[in-house]
CSV table of C-alpha atoms in Angstrom, one decimal:
chain,number,residue,atom,x,y,z
N,1,MET,CA,19.9,11.8,12.1
N,2,ASP,CA,22.4,14.5,10.5
N,3,ARG,CA,22.3,14.5,6.8
N,4,PRO,CA,25.5,12.3,4.9
N,5,THR,CA,27.5,14.7,2.8
N,6,ASP,CA,26.7,15.3,-0.9
N,7,LYS,CA,30.0,12.9,-1.4
N,8,GLN,CA,29.0,10.2,0.7
N,9,ILE,CA,25.6,10.0,-1.3
N,10,ALA,CA,27.0,10.1,-5.0
N,11,ASP,CA,29.7,7.5,-3.3
N,12,VAL,CA,26.9,5.0,-2.0
N,13,LEU,CA,25.0,5.9,-5.1
N,14,ALA,CA,28.0,4.8,-7.5
N,15,GLY,CA,28.5,1.8,-5.5
N,16,ILE,CA,32.4,3.2,-4.6
N,17,ALA,CA,31.4,3.8,-0.6
N,18,SER,CA,32.8,1.8,2.4
N,19,VAL,CA,30.2,-0.1,3.9
N,20,GLU,CA,30.0,2.2,6.8
N,21,GLU,CA,29.1,5.4,4.5
N,22,ALA,CA,26.7,3.0,2.8
N,23,LYS,CA,24.8,1.7,6.2
N,24,MET,CA,24.9,5.5,7.1
N,25,VAL,CA,23.4,7.2,3.9
N,26,ALA,CA,20.8,3.9,3.6
N,27,ARG,CA,19.5,5.1,6.9
N,28,TRP,CA,18.9,8.5,6.1
N,29,PHE,CA,17.4,7.2,2.8
N,30,ALA,CA,15.0,5.9,5.1
N,31,THR,CA,14.0,9.0,6.8
N,32,GLU,CA,11.2,11.1,5.4
N,33,ALA,CA,14.2,14.0,4.6
N,34,GLY,CA,15.8,11.0,2.7
N,35,SER,CA,12.8,9.8,0.6
N,36,ALA,CA,12.3,13.7,-0.3
N,37,TYR,CA,15.7,14.2,-1.7
N,38,LEU,CA,15.4,10.9,-3.8
N,39,ALA,CA,12.3,12.4,-5.0
N,40,SER,CA,13.6,15.7,-6.1
N,41,ALA,CA,16.6,14.7,-7.6
N,42,PHE,CA,14.7,12.4,-9.8
N,43,ASP,CA,12.3,15.2,-10.7
N,44,ARG,CA,15.0,17.7,-11.0
N,45,ASP,CA,17.7,15.8,-13.3
N,46,ALA,CA,15.4,14.2,-15.3
N,47,LYS,CA,14.7,17.6,-16.9
N,48,THR,CA,18.2,17.8,-17.9
N,49,ILE,CA,18.3,14.1,-19.8
N,50,GLY,CA,17.9,15.1,-23.9
N,51,MET,CA,16.8,12.6,-26.5
N,52,GLY,CA,19.7,11.1,-28.0
N,53,ASP,CA,22.0,11.2,-24.5
N,54,GLU,CA,21.6,7.8,-24.0
N,55,GLU,CA,25.0,6.5,-24.5
N,56,LEU,CA,25.8,8.9,-21.5
N,57,TYR,CA,24.4,5.9,-19.2
N,58,VAL,CA,26.7,3.3,-18.4
N,59,PRO,CA,25.2,0.4,-16.3
N,60,HIS,CA,27.2,-1.0,-13.4
N,61,THR,CA,27.0,-3.4,-10.4
N,62,ILE,CA,26.9,-3.0,-6.6
N,63,PRO,CA,30.8,-3.9,-6.3
N,64,SER,CA,29.5,-5.8,-3.2
N,65,GLU,CA,26.1,-8.0,-2.4
N,66,GLU,CA,26.9,-8.0,0.9
N,67,VAL,CA,27.0,-4.1,1.0
N,68,TRP,CA,23.5,-4.6,-0.6
N,69,THR,CA,22.2,-6.6,1.8
N,70,ARG,CA,23.2,-4.4,4.7
N,71,ILE,CA,21.5,-1.4,3.0
N,72,GLN,CA,18.5,-3.6,3.0
N,73,LYS,CA,18.8,-4.9,6.6
N,74,GLN,CA,19.4,-1.1,8.0
N,75,ILE,CA,16.4,0.2,6.2
N,76,ARG,CA,14.2,-2.3,7.4
N,77,ARG,CA,15.6,-1.8,10.9
N,78,TYR,CA,15.2,1.7,11.2
N,79,ARG,CA,12.3,2.8,8.9
N,80,LEU,CA,9.7,-0.2,9.6
N,81,ARG,CA,10.5,-1.5,13.1
N,82,ARG,CA,7.4,0.5,14.7
N,83,ILE,CA,5.5,-1.3,12.0
N,84,LEU,CA,2.5,-3.7,13.1
N,85,PHE,CA,2.0,-5.4,10.1
N,86,ARG,CA,4.1,-8.6,9.8
N,87,ALA,CA,5.8,-8.1,6.7
N,88,ALA,CA,7.3,-4.8,5.1
N,89,VAL,CA,9.1,-3.8,2.1
N,90,VAL,CA,11.3,-0.8,1.0
N,91,VAL,CA,11.9,0.2,-2.7
N,92,ILE,CA,15.0,2.5,-2.5
N,93,PRO,CA,15.5,3.7,-6.0
N,94,LEU,CA,19.2,3.5,-7.4
N,95,LEU,CA,18.8,6.5,-10.3
N,96,LEU,CA,22.0,7.8,-11.1
N,97,LEU,CA,20.9,11.3,-13.1
N,98,ALA,CA,22.4,13.7,-15.6
N,99,GLY,CA,24.0,16.3,-14.2
N,100,MET,CA,25.6,14.7,-10.8
N,101,TYR,CA,25.5,10.9,-11.9
N,102,LYS,CA,26.8,9.3,-15.5
N,103,GLN,CA,25.6,6.2,-14.1
N,104,LEU,CA,22.7,3.6,-13.6
N,105,ASP,CA,22.2,0.7,-11.8
N,106,GLU,CA,21.6,-2.4,-14.2
N,107,ARG,CA,18.4,-3.1,-12.6
N,108,VAL,CA,17.2,0.5,-12.8
N,109,SER,CA,17.1,1.6,-16.5
N,110,LEU,CA,15.7,5.0,-17.2
N,111,PHE,CA,15.5,4.5,-21.4
N,112,GLY,CA,15.1,0.3,-21.1
N,113,GLU,CA,11.9,-1.6,-21.0
N,114,THR,CA,9.7,-1.1,-17.4
N,115,LYS,CA,10.2,-4.0,-14.9
N,116,TYR,CA,7.3,-4.6,-12.6
N,117,GLU,CA,7.1,-6.1,-9.4
N,118,GLU,CA,4.1,-8.2,-8.5
N,119,VAL,CA,3.2,-9.0,-4.7
N,120,TYR,CA,0.2,-10.8,-3.3
N,121,VAL,CA,-0.3,-10.4,0.6
N,122,PRO,CA,-2.6,-13.8,1.3
N,123,LYS,CA,-5.7,-14.1,3.8
N,124,GLY,CA,-4.6,-13.5,7.3
N,125,GLU,CA,-1.7,-11.2,6.6
N,126,ARG,CA,-0.9,-7.8,5.8
N,127,MET,CA,2.0,-6.0,4.4
N,128,GLN,CA,3.4,-2.0,3.9
N,129,ILE,CA,5.6,-1.2,0.9
N,130,MET,CA,7.3,2.0,0.5
N,131,PHE,CA,8.3,3.1,-3.1
N,132,GLN,CA,11.4,5.2,-3.7
N,133,ASP,CA,9.5,8.3,-4.2
N,134,GLY,CA,8.2,8.4,-0.7
N,135,SER,CA,4.9,7.1,-0.8
N,136,LYS,CA,3.5,4.5,1.2
N,137,VAL,CA,0.7,2.2,0.4
N,138,TYR,CA,-0.5,-0.5,3.4
N,139,ILE,CA,-2.1,-3.6,1.9
N,140,ASN,CA,-4.7,-5.6,3.0
N,141,SER,CA,-5.2,-9.1,3.3
N,142,ASP,CA,-6.1,-11.4,0.0
N,143,THR,CA,-4.7,-8.4,-2.1
N,144,TYR,CA,-2.7,-8.2,-5.1
N,145,LEU,CA,-0.8,-5.2,-5.9
N,146,ARG,CA,1.4,-5.0,-9.3
N,147,TYR,CA,4.1,-1.6,-9.4
N,148,PRO,CA,6.9,-1.0,-11.5
N,149,GLU,CA,10.7,-0.8,-10.3
N,150,LYS,CA,10.7,2.9,-10.9
N,151,PHE,CA,8.4,5.2,-11.6
N,152,GLY,CA,8.2,7.0,-15.0
N,153,MET,CA,8.7,10.5,-15.6
N,154,LYS,CA,5.4,11.9,-16.4
N,155,SER,CA,3.3,9.5,-13.9
N,156,ARG,CA,3.4,6.7,-11.2
N,157,GLU,CA,1.0,4.1,-11.8
N,158,VAL,CA,0.0,0.7,-9.7
N,159,GLU,CA,-2.5,-1.8,-9.9
N,160,LEU,CA,-4.8,-3.2,-7.4
N,161,SER,CA,-6.9,-5.9,-6.8
N,162,GLY,CA,-8.1,-6.0,-3.3
N,163,GLU,CA,-7.8,-3.0,-0.6
N,164,ALA,CA,-4.8,-0.8,0.1
N,165,TYR,CA,-4.4,2.2,1.8
N,166,PHE,CA,-2.3,4.5,0.0
N,167,VAL,CA,-0.3,7.7,1.3
N,168,VAL,CA,1.4,9.3,-1.9
N,169,SER,CA,4.3,11.9,-2.0
N,170,PRO,CA,3.0,15.5,-3.5
N,171,ASN,CA,4.3,15.8,-7.0
N,172,LYS,CA,2.2,17.6,-9.4
N,173,LYS,CA,4.3,17.0,-12.5
N,174,ARG,CA,4.1,12.8,-11.7
N,175,PRO,CA,0.5,12.3,-10.8
N,176,PHE,CA,0.3,8.8,-8.9
N,177,ILE,CA,-2.6,6.6,-10.5
N,178,VAL,CA,-3.9,3.3,-9.2
N,179,GLN,CA,-5.4,1.1,-11.8
N,180,LEU,CA,-8.9,-0.6,-10.7
N,181,GLY,CA,-9.1,-3.3,-13.9
N,182,GLY,CA,-11.0,-0.6,-15.6
N,183,PRO,CA,-11.9,2.5,-13.6
N,184,SER,CA,-8.7,4.4,-12.3
N,185,VAL,CA,-7.8,7.0,-9.4
N,186,GLN,CA,-5.7,9.8,-10.1
N,187,VAL,CA,-4.1,11.7,-7.2
N,188,VAL,CA,-1.1,14.4,-6.7
N,189,GLY,CA,-0.3,14.2,-2.9
N,190,THR,CA,-3.1,12.5,-0.6
N,191,SER,CA,-4.3,9.7,1.9
N,192,PHE,CA,-7.0,7.7,0.8
N,193,ASN,CA,-8.3,4.0,0.9
N,194,VAL,CA,-9.2,1.8,-2.1
N,195,GLN,CA,-11.2,-1.5,-1.9
N,196,ASN,CA,-11.7,-3.2,-5.4
N,197,TYR,CA,-12.1,-7.0,-4.4
N,198,PRO,CA,-12.5,-9.1,-7.5
N,199,ASP,CA,-15.4,-11.0,-6.0
N,200,ASP,CA,-17.2,-7.7,-4.7
N,201,ASP,CA,-19.7,-5.8,-7.7
N,202,LYS,CA,-18.6,-2.4,-6.3
N,203,ILE,CA,-15.2,-0.2,-5.4
N,204,THR,CA,-15.3,1.8,-2.9
N,205,VAL,CA,-12.7,4.8,-2.6
N,206,CYS,CA,-13.0,7.0,0.6
N,207,LEU,CA,-10.5,10.2,0.8
N,208,ASP,CA,-8.6,11.4,4.0
N,209,GLU,CA,-6.3,14.2,3.1
N,210,GLY,CA,-6.0,16.1,-0.3
N,211,LYS,CA,-8.2,15.5,-3.3
N,212,ILE,CA,-7.9,12.6,-6.0
N,213,ASN,CA,-10.2,12.2,-9.4
N,214,MET,CA,-11.9,8.6,-9.9
N,215,HIS,CA,-12.2,8.0,-13.9
N,216,LEU,CA,-14.6,5.7,-15.3
N,217,VAL,CA,-14.6,3.8,-18.0
N,218,SER,CA,-16.8,6.1,-19.6
N,219,GLU,CA,-14.2,8.8,-19.4
N,220,ARG,CA,-16.0,10.6,-16.9
N,221,GLN,CA,-14.3,12.2,-13.9
N,222,ILE,CA,-15.4,12.3,-10.1
N,223,PRO,CA,-13.7,14.6,-7.7
N,224,LEU,CA,-13.7,13.5,-4.5
N,225,GLN,CA,-12.9,16.0,-1.1
N,226,PRO,CA,-11.6,15.0,1.9
N,227,GLY,CA,-14.5,12.9,4.0
N,228,GLN,CA,-16.4,11.7,1.1
N,229,ARG,CA,-16.0,8.2,-0.5
N,230,VAL,CA,-17.2,6.9,-3.8
N,231,VAL,CA,-18.9,3.8,-4.5
N,232,TYR,CA,-18.3,2.4,-7.9
N,233,ASP,CA,-20.6,-0.1,-9.2
N,234,LYS,CA,-18.7,-2.2,-11.8
N,235,GLU,CA,-21.5,-3.7,-13.7
N,236,HIS,CA,-23.1,-0.3,-14.6
N,237,ASP,CA,-20.0,2.1,-14.8
N,238,ALA,CA,-21.6,4.4,-12.1
N,239,CYS,CA,-21.0,6.0,-9.2
N,240,GLN,CA,-22.2,7.5,-6.6
N,241,VAL,CA,-20.5,10.2,-3.9
N,242,ILE,CA,-21.3,10.0,-0.2
N,243,SER,CA,-20.2,12.0,2.8
N,244,GLY,CA,-20.3,11.1,6.5
N,245,ASP,CA,-18.9,9.7,9.5
N,246,ASN,CA,-18.6,6.2,8.1
N,247,VAL,CA,-15.4,7.3,6.3
N,248,ARG,CA,-13.0,6.9,9.0
N,249,TYR,CA,-14.1,3.4,9.6
N,250,LEU,CA,-12.7,2.1,6.0
N,251,SER,CA,-9.3,2.7,7.0
N,252,LEU,CA,-9.1,2.0,10.7
N,253,TRP,CA,-7.5,-1.9,9.5
N,254,LYS,CA,-4.1,-0.1,8.7
N,255,GLU,CA,-4.1,0.1,12.4
N,256,ASN,CA,-5.0,-3.3,13.5
N,257,ILE,CA,-8.1,-2.1,14.9
N,258,ILE,CA,-11.5,-3.9,13.5
N,259,ALA,CA,-14.0,-1.2,12.6
N,260,PHE,CA,-17.5,-1.5,11.2
N,261,LYS,CA,-20.3,1.0,11.1
N,262,ASP,CA,-23.8,-0.3,10.2
N,263,ALA,CA,-22.4,-2.8,8.3
N,264,SER,CA,-24.2,-6.0,7.8
N,265,LEU,CA,-23.7,-9.8,9.3
N,266,SER,CA,-22.4,-11.1,5.8
N,267,GLU,CA,-20.0,-8.1,5.2
N,268,VAL,CA,-18.7,-8.6,8.6
N,269,ILE,CA,-18.3,-12.3,7.9
N,270,THR,CA,-16.8,-11.5,4.6
N,271,LYS,CA,-14.0,-9.1,6.0
N,272,LEU,CA,-13.1,-11.2,8.9
N,273,GLN,CA,-12.8,-14.3,6.5
N,274,ARG,CA,-10.1,-12.1,4.4
N,275,TRP,CA,-8.4,-11.2,7.6
N,276,TYR,CA,-8.2,-14.3,9.7
N,277,ASP,CA,-8.1,-16.8,6.6
N,278,VAL,CA,-11.5,-18.9,8.1
N,279,ASP,CA,-14.5,-20.0,7.2
N,280,PHE,CA,-17.6,-18.9,8.4
N,281,ASP,CA,-20.9,-21.6,8.6
N,282,VAL,CA,-23.9,-19.4,9.2
N,283,GLU,CA,-27.5,-21.2,10.6
N,284,LYS,CA,-30.2,-20.6,8.2
N,285,ASN,CA,-32.2,-19.0,11.3
N,286,VAL,CA,-29.3,-16.6,11.1
N,287,SER,CA,-30.0,-13.4,9.5
N,288,GLN,CA,-27.6,-12.3,6.8
N,289,ASN,CA,-29.0,-8.7,7.4
N,290,LEU,CA,-28.0,-7.8,10.6
N,291,LEU,CA,-26.6,-4.7,11.1
N,292,ILE,CA,-23.1,-4.5,13.2
N,293,THR,CA,-21.3,-1.6,14.7
N,294,LEU,CA,-18.3,-2.3,16.3
N,295,ILE,CA,-14.6,-1.1,16.7
N,296,SER,CA,-12.0,-3.4,18.6
N,297,ASP,CA,-8.5,-3.2,19.1
N,298,GLN,CA,-8.0,-6.9,19.4
N,299,THR,CA,-6.0,-8.7,16.9
N,300,ILE,CA,-7.3,-12.2,18.3
N,301,LEU,CA,-10.2,-14.1,16.3
N,302,GLU,CA,-11.4,-15.2,19.6
N,303,ASN,CA,-11.5,-12.0,21.4
N,304,VAL,CA,-13.4,-10.0,18.5
N,305,LEU,CA,-15.6,-12.9,17.9
N,306,LEU,CA,-16.5,-12.8,21.8
N,307,ASP,CA,-16.8,-8.4,21.0
N,308,LEU,CA,-19.5,-9.5,18.2
N,309,GLU,CA,-21.2,-11.6,21.0
N,310,LYS,CA,-21.6,-8.7,23.0
N,311,ILE,CA,-23.2,-6.6,20.6
N,312,THR,CA,-25.9,-9.4,19.0
N,313,PRO,CA,-28.2,-11.6,19.5
N,314,LEU,CA,-25.8,-14.4,18.4
N,315,LYS,CA,-23.2,-17.2,19.3
N,316,PHE,CA,-19.7,-17.9,17.8
N,317,GLU,CA,-18.1,-21.4,18.0
N,318,TYR,CA,-14.5,-21.1,16.9
N,319,ASP,CA,-12.8,-24.6,16.2
N,320,ARG,CA,-9.2,-23.4,15.8
N,321,LYS,CA,-7.8,-27.0,14.3
N,322,LEU,CA,-10.4,-26.8,11.0
N,323,LYS,CA,-10.1,-22.8,11.0
N,324,ARG,CA,-13.9,-22.6,11.1
N,325,VAL,CA,-16.6,-20.8,13.0
N,326,ARG,CA,-20.0,-21.6,13.8
N,327,VAL,CA,-22.6,-18.9,13.9
N,328,TYR,CA,-26.0,-19.6,15.5
N,329,LEU,CA,-28.7,-17.9,17.9
């Protein structure tokens, strides 16, 4: 779509635009070009803010809740209509910075206390979030994510417990940091998957593009290159870097593809329990160490179980009412 004029953008951010202008600019904000514009405007104008100039910023409200509601609806409709997940959230910045703007939305204060949003994606569901800098995160089932309403001027930090795939907008001056309850992952601009479930004894990070550093509790840094994954031992604060084809399997979930590569039966069951919110009853004569390799684009549990039956000697009996699966030979 065509880029709005600078005046139209300024009017919308200032809350004085017409409904039609707000809708048009909101659609453009939801594009890659619009997201890049917002991120660059933040970095450019933040440099001009000097200490003691806080009084230049006067909070204001959006004149019409109806306009804001329409903006949110348009963003979801035009940006996320192709997303296959069940829910989607777009976080749009309303930062009016020095040089171009003299006001900040009352809900996003550059100098005030940072407010945080918390998202929990329950078992059986997934979600996508777009941040104000254009970065995206795909959140897997049974995952908790905590993030600020606005990122700071020196860094962009979020907290993760569970599994998520991050696509980070490049910004060397404001690194993106994923806090993992001790260790952390620091990036500038890249795409990577993180598994950090509380009941797992390991954290797994795999890198698709770019470059990341794994920061350990002991303050060691482990660099990672594309095609590598790092497995972190929570108990011993130790890492193992692995290269191989298995890396690509770990992030296929974000495309609604079930993928396992030499995974034990216990690992497969654990993931299916999270993804479909079901329980498994495994008979005693079934080995939990059975290795399974599977790629399936089936999204219905019964079909996934049929695929597993084709490649293993096992039988899977699913009780839909009780949401339980019996596993037997």
